[in-house]
mmCIF file of C-alpha atoms in Angstrom:
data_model
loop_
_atom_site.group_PDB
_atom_site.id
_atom_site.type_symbol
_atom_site.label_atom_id
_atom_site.label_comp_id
_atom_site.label_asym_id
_atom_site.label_seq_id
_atom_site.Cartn_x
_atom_site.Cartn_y
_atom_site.Cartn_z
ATOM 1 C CA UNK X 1 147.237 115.706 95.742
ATOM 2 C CA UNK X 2 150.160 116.113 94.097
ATOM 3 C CA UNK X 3 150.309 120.088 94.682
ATOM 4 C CA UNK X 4 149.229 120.070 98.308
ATOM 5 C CA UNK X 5 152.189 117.568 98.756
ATOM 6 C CA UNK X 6 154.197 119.943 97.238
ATOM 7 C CA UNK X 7 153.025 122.557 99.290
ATOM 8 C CA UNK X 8 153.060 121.130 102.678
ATOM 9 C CA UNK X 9 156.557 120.393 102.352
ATOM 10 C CA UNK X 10 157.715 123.426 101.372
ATOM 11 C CA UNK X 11 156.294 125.345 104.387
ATOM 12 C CA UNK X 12 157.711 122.351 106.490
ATOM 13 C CA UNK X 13 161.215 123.386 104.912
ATOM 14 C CA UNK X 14 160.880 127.322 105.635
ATOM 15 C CA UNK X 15 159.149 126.753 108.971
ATOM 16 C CA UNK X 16 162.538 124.377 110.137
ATOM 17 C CA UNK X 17 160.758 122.709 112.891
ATOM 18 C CA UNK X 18 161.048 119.531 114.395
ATOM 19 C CA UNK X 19 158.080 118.040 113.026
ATOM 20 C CA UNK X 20 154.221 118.147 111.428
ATOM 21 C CA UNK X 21 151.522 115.558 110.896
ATOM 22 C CA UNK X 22 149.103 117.182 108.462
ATOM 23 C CA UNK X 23 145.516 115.956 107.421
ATOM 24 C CA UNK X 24 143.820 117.425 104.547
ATOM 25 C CA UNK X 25 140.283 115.996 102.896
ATOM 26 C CA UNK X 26 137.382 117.518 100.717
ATOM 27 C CA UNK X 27 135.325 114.826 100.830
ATOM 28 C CA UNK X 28 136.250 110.716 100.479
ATOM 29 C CA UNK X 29 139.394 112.214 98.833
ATOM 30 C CA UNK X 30 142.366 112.417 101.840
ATOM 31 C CA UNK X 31 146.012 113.277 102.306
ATOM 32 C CA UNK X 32 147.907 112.581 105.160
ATOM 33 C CA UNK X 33 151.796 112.946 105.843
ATOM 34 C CA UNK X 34 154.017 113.052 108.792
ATOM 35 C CA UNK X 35 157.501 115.577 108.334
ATOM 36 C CA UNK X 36 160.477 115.287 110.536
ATOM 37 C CA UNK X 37 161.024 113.873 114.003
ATOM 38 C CA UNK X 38 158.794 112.925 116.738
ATOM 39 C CA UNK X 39 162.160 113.311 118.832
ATOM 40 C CA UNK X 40 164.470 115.372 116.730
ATOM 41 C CA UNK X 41 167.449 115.014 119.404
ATOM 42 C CA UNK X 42 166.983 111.243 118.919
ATOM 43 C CA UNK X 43 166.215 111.321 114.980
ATOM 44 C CA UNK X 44 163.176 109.555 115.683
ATOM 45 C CA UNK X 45 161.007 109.713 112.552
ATOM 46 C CA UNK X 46 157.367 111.006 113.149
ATOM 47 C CA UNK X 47 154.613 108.801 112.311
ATOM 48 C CA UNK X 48 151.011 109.888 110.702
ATOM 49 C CA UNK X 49 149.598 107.610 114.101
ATOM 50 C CA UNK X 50 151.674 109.807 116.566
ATOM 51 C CA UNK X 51 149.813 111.465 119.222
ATOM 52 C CA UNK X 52 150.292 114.706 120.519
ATOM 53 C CA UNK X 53 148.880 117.171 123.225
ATOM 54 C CA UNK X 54 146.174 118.913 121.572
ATOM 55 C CA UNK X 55 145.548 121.462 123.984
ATOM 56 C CA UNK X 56 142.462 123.597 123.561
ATOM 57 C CA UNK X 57 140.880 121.377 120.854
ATOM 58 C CA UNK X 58 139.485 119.620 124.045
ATOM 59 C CA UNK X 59 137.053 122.455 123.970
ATOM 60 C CA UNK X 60 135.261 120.911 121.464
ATOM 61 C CA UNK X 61 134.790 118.081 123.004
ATOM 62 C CA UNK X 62 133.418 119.804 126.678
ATOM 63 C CA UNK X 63 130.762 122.097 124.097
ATOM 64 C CA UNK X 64 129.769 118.597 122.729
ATOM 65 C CA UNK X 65 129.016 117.700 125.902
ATOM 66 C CA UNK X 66 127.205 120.214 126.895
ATOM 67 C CA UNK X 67 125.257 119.727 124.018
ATOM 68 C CA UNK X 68 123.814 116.533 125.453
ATOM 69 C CA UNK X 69 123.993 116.898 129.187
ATOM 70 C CA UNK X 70 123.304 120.834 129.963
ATOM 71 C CA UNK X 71 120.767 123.197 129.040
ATOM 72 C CA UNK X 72 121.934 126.179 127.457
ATOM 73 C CA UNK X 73 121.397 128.746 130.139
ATOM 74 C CA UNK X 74 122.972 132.005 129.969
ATOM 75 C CA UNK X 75 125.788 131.264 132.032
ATOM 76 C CA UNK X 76 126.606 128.045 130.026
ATOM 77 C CA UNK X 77 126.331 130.111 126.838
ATOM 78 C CA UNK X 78 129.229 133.083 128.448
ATOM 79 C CA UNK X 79 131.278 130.418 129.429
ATOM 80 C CA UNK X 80 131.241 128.203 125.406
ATOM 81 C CA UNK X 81 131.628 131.534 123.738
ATOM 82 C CA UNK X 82 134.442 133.450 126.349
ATOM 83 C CA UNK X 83 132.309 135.831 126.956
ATOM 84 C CA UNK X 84 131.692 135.971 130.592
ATOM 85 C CA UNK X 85 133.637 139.240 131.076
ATOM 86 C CA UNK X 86 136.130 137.517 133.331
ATOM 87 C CA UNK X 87 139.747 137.546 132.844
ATOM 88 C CA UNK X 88 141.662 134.391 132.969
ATOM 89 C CA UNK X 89 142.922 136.084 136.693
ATOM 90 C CA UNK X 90 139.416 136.260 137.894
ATOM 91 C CA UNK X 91 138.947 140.186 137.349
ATOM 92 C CA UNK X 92 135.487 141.625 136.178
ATOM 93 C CA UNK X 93 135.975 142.912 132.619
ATOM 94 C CA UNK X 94 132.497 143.671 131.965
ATOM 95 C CA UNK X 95 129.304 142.672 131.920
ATOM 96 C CA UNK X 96 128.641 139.073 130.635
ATOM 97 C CA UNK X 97 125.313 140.225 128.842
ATOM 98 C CA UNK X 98 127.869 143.081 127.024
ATOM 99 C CA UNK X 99 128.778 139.635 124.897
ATOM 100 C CA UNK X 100 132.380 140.757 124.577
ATOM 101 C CA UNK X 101 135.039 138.142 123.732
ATOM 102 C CA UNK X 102 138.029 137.299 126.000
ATOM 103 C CA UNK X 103 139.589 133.746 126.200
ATOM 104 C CA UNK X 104 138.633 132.093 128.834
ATOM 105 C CA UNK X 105 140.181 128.395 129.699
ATOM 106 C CA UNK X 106 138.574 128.684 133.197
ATOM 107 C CA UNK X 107 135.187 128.831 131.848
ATOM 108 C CA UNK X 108 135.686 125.110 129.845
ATOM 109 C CA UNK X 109 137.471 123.966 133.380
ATOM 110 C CA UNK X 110 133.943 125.371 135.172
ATOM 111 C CA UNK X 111 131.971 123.540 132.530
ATOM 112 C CA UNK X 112 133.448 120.411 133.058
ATOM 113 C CA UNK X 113 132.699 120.742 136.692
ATOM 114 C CA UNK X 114 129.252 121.135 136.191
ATOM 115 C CA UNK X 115 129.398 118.404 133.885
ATOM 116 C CA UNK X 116 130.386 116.399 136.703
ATOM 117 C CA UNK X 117 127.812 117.338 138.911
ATOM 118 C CA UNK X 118 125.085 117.099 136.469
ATOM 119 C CA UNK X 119 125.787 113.214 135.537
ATOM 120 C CA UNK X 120 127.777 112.054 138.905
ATOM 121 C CA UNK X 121 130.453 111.010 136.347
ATOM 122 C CA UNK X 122 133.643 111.827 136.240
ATOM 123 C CA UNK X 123 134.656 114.416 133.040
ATOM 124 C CA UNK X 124 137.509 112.164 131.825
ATOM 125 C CA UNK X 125 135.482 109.307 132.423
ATOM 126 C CA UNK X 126 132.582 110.836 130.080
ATOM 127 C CA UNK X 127 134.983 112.569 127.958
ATOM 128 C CA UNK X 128 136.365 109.391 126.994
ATOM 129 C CA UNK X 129 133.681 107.583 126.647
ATOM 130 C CA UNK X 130 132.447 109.947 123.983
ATOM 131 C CA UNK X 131 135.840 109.605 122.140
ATOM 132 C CA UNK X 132 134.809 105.603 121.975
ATOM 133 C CA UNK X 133 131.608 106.565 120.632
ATOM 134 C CA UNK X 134 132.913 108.290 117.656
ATOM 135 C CA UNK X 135 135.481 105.413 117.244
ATOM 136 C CA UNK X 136 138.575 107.766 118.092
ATOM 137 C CA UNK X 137 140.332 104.982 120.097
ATOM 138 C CA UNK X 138 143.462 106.259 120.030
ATOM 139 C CA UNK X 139 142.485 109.434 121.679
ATOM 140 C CA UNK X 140 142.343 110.329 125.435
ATOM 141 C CA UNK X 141 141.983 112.348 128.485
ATOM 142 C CA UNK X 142 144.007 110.142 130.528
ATOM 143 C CA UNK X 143 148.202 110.669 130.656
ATOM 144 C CA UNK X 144 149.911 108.627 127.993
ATOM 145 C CA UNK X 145 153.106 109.024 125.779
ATOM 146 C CA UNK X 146 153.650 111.900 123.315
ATOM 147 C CA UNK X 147 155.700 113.500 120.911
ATOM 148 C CA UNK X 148 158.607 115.542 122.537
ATOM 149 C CA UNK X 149 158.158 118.745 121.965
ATOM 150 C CA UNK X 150 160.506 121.335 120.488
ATOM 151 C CA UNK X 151 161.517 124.919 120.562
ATOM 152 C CA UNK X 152 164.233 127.406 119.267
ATOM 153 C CA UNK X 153 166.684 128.623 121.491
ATOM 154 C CA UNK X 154 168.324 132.422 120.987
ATOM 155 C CA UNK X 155 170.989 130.608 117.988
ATOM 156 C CA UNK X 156 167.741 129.293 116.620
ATOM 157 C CA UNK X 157 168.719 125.525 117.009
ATOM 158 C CA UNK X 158 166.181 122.460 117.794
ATOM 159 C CA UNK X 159 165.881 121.552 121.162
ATOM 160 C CA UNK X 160 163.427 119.669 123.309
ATOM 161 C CA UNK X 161 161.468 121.212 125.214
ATOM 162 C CA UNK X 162 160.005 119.729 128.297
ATOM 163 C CA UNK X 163 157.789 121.723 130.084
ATOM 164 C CA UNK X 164 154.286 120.382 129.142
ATOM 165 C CA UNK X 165 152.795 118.366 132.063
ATOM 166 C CA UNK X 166 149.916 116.709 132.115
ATOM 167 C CA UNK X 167 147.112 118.318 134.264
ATOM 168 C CA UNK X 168 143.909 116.716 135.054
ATOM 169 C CA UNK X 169 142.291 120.087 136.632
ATOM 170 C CA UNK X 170 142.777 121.660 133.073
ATOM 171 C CA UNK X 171 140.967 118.413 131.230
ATOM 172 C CA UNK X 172 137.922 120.002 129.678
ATOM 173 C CA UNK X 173 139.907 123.157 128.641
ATOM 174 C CA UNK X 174 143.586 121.187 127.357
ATOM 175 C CA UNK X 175 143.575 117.663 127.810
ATOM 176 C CA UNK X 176 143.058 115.996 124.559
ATOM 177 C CA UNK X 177 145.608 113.457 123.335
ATOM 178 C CA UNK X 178 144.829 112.518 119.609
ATOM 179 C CA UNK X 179 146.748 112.160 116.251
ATOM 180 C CA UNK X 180 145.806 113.418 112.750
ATOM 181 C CA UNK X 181 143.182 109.781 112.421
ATOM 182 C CA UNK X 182 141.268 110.693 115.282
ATOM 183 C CA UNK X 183 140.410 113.841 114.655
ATOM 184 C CA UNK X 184 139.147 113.056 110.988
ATOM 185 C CA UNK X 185 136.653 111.617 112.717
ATOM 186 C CA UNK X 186 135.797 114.094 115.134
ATOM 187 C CA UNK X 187 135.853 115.970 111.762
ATOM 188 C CA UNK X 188 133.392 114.167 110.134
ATOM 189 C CA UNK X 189 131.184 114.061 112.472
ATOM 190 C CA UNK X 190 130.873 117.667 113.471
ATOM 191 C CA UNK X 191 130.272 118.237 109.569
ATOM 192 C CA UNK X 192 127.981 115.046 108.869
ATOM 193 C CA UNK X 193 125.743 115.564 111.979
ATOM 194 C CA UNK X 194 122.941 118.156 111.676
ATOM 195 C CA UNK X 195 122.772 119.026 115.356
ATOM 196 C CA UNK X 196 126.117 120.594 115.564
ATOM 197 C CA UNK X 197 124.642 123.547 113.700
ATOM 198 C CA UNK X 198 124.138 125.729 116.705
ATOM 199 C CA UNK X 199 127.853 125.405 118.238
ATOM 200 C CA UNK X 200 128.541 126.696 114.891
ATOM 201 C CA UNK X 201 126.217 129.902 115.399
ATOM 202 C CA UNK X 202 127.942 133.522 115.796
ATOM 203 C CA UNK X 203 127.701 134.634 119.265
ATOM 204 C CA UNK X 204 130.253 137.519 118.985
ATOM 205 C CA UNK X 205 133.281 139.136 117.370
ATOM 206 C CA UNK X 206 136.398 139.069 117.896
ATOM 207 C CA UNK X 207 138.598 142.266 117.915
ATOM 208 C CA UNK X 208 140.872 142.243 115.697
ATOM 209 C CA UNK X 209 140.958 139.326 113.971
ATOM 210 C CA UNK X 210 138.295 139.452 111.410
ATOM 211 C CA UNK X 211 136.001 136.807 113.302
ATOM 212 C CA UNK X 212 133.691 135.405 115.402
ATOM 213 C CA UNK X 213 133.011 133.104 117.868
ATOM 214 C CA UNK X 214 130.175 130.275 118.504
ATOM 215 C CA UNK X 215 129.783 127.887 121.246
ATOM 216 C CA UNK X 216 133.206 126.024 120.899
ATOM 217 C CA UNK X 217 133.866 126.961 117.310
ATOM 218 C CA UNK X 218 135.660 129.566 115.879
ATOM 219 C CA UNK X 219 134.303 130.924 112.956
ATOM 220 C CA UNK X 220 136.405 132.287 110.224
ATOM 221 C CA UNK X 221 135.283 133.426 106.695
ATOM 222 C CA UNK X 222 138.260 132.933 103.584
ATOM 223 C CA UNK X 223 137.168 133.702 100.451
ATOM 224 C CA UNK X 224 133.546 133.846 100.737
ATOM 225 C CA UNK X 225 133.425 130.442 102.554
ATOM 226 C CA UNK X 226 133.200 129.725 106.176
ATOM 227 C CA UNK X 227 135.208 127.631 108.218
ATOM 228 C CA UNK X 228 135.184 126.674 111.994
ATOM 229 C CA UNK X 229 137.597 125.270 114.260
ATOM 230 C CA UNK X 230 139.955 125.541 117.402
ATOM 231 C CA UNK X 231 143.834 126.276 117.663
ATOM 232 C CA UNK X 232 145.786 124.498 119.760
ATOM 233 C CA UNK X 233 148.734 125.728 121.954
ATOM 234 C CA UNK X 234 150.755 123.822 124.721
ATOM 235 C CA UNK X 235 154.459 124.293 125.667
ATOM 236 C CA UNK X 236 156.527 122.605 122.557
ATOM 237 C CA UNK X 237 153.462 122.365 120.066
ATOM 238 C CA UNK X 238 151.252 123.783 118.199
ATOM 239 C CA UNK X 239 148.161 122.832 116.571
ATOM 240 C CA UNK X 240 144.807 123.545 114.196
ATOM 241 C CA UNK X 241 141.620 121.948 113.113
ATOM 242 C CA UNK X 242 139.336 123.192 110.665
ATOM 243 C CA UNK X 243 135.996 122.276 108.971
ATOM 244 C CA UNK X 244 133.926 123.376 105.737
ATOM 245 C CA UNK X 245 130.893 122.029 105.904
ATOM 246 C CA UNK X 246 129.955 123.751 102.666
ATOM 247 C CA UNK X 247 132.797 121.854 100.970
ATOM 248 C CA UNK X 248 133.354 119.188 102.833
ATOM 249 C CA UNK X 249 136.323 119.934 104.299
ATOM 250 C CA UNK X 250 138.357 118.883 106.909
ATOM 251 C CA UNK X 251 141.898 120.189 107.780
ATOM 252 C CA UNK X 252 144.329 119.280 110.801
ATOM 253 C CA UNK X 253 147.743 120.239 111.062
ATOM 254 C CA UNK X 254 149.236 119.336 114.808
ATOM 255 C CA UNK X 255 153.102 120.226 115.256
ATOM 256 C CA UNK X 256 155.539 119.310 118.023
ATOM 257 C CA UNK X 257 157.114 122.990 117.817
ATOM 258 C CA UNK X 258 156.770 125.601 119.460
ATOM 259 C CA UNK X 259 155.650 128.961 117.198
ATOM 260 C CA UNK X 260 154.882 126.300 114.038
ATOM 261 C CA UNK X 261 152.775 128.395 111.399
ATOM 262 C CA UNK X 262 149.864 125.645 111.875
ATOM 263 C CA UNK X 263 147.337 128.012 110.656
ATOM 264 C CA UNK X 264 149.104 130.067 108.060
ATOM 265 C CA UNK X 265 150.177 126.146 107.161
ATOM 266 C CA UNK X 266 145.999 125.299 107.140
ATOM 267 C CA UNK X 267 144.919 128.313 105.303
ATOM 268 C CA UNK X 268 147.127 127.882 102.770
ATOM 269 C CA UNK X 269 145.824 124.518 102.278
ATOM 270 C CA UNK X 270 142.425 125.276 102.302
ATOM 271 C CA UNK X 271 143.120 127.776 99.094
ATOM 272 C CA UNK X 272 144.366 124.219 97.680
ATOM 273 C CA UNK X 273 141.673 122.232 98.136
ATOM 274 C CA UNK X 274 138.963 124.877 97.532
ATOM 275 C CA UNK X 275 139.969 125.035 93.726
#
């Protein structure tokens, strides 16, 4: 671990942000860390515990309800995979069965509507219910206290930035609260449990980028392998989570800044860890 330590620090240095926690595991073998300041006005240190908005990783958690709760209609499968040809205004793109990608919250925020309607619960209430399931107790959909979060203003200094609010319309699209413990387990289970193999199935490509997308997952390939996971972007933070099944590997990276290089950050740890 010695040379992902090394690593991890280093792109903390040249990124100068206010602060990462960073998660890395190929199997029983982990490494966590927390860099910087939870508060970097206040010099509050970050802990590996802290929780932080995790934005569109909540996505994960609305497709794994689905999974359980709705049948995977057409509609349902558009809305998992952004491919319902609506723009996040509400204009017709295209044609849904065209299976063309274009990021969607609204569809996750319709999903967890139906949710609701489907089980006569709540989606925060079942949300967080499945996040006591799995054992992630320190996670939530509920409001609760963060991390500050941080940006660089035009002399490229540190300052907090406070414009993240806590919206409960936007739950099943950004609402996740979690830390770097947490989602190990969410981790683990989406590699460890068999029936999770169909979020992880292509359902289109994404211009530009190099790859595709399944129902919740993003799928990208590095060096032969595949991995699949969300980003994460709020107002003052950034994050990533990504899984190798094939390798048994888990990676999480959540920042409290603003343009943090999460996923060059991830990738570069994934080279580490693949040997």
């Amino acid at each position: 671990m010695e040379r992902l330590d090394r690593f991890c620090g280093e792109q903390f240095f040249y990124a100068d942000i206010a602060g990462m926690c960073v998660s890395a595991a190929r199997g029983d073998a982990y490494y966590r860390k927390a860099f910087g300041y939870a508060d970097y006005a206040g010099k509050i240190q970050l802990q590996e515990f802290s929780l932080f908005p995790c934005a569109s990783i909540a996505k994960l958690i609305t497709a794994d309800l689905v999974l359980d709760h709705l049948e995977f209609t057409d509609d349902v499968v558009h809305m998992l995979s952004h491919t319902t040809g609506i723009s996040e205004e509400g204009l017709y793109l295209w044609k849904p069965e065209e299976f063309r990608f274009s990021y969607d919250d609204a569809g996750y925020d319709r999903l967890g509507g139906i949710l609701e309607k489907e089980t006569g619960v709540s989606y925060r209430e079942l949300a967080e219910d499945r996040l006591k399931a799995y054992g992630m107790n320190e996670s939530s959909f509920s409001e609760q206290n963060v991390v500050c979060g941080h940006f660089k203003d035009r002399e490229r200094r540190i300052c907090t930035d406070r414009r993240y609010r806590y919206e409960k319309m936007h739950l099943p699209s950004s609402g996740l609260i979690s830390n770097i413990y947490d989602l190990e387990i969410l981790a683990r289970k989406f590699m460890d449990d068999e029936r999770y193999g169909m979020m992880r199935k292509p359902v289109c490509s994404i211009p530009g980028t190099g790859e595709q997308m399944g129902l919740g997952f993003f799928i990208m390939k590095k060096d032969g392998h595949l991995l699949y996971g969300h980003d994460a972007g709020e107002y003052g933070y950034r994050g990533t989570f990504w899984i190798c099944p094939e390798l048994g590997i888990s990676i999480i990276v959540l920042s409290n800044h603003s343009g943090a290089p999460v996923r060059r950050i991830a990738e570069g740890i994934f080279d580490i860890l693949k040997g």
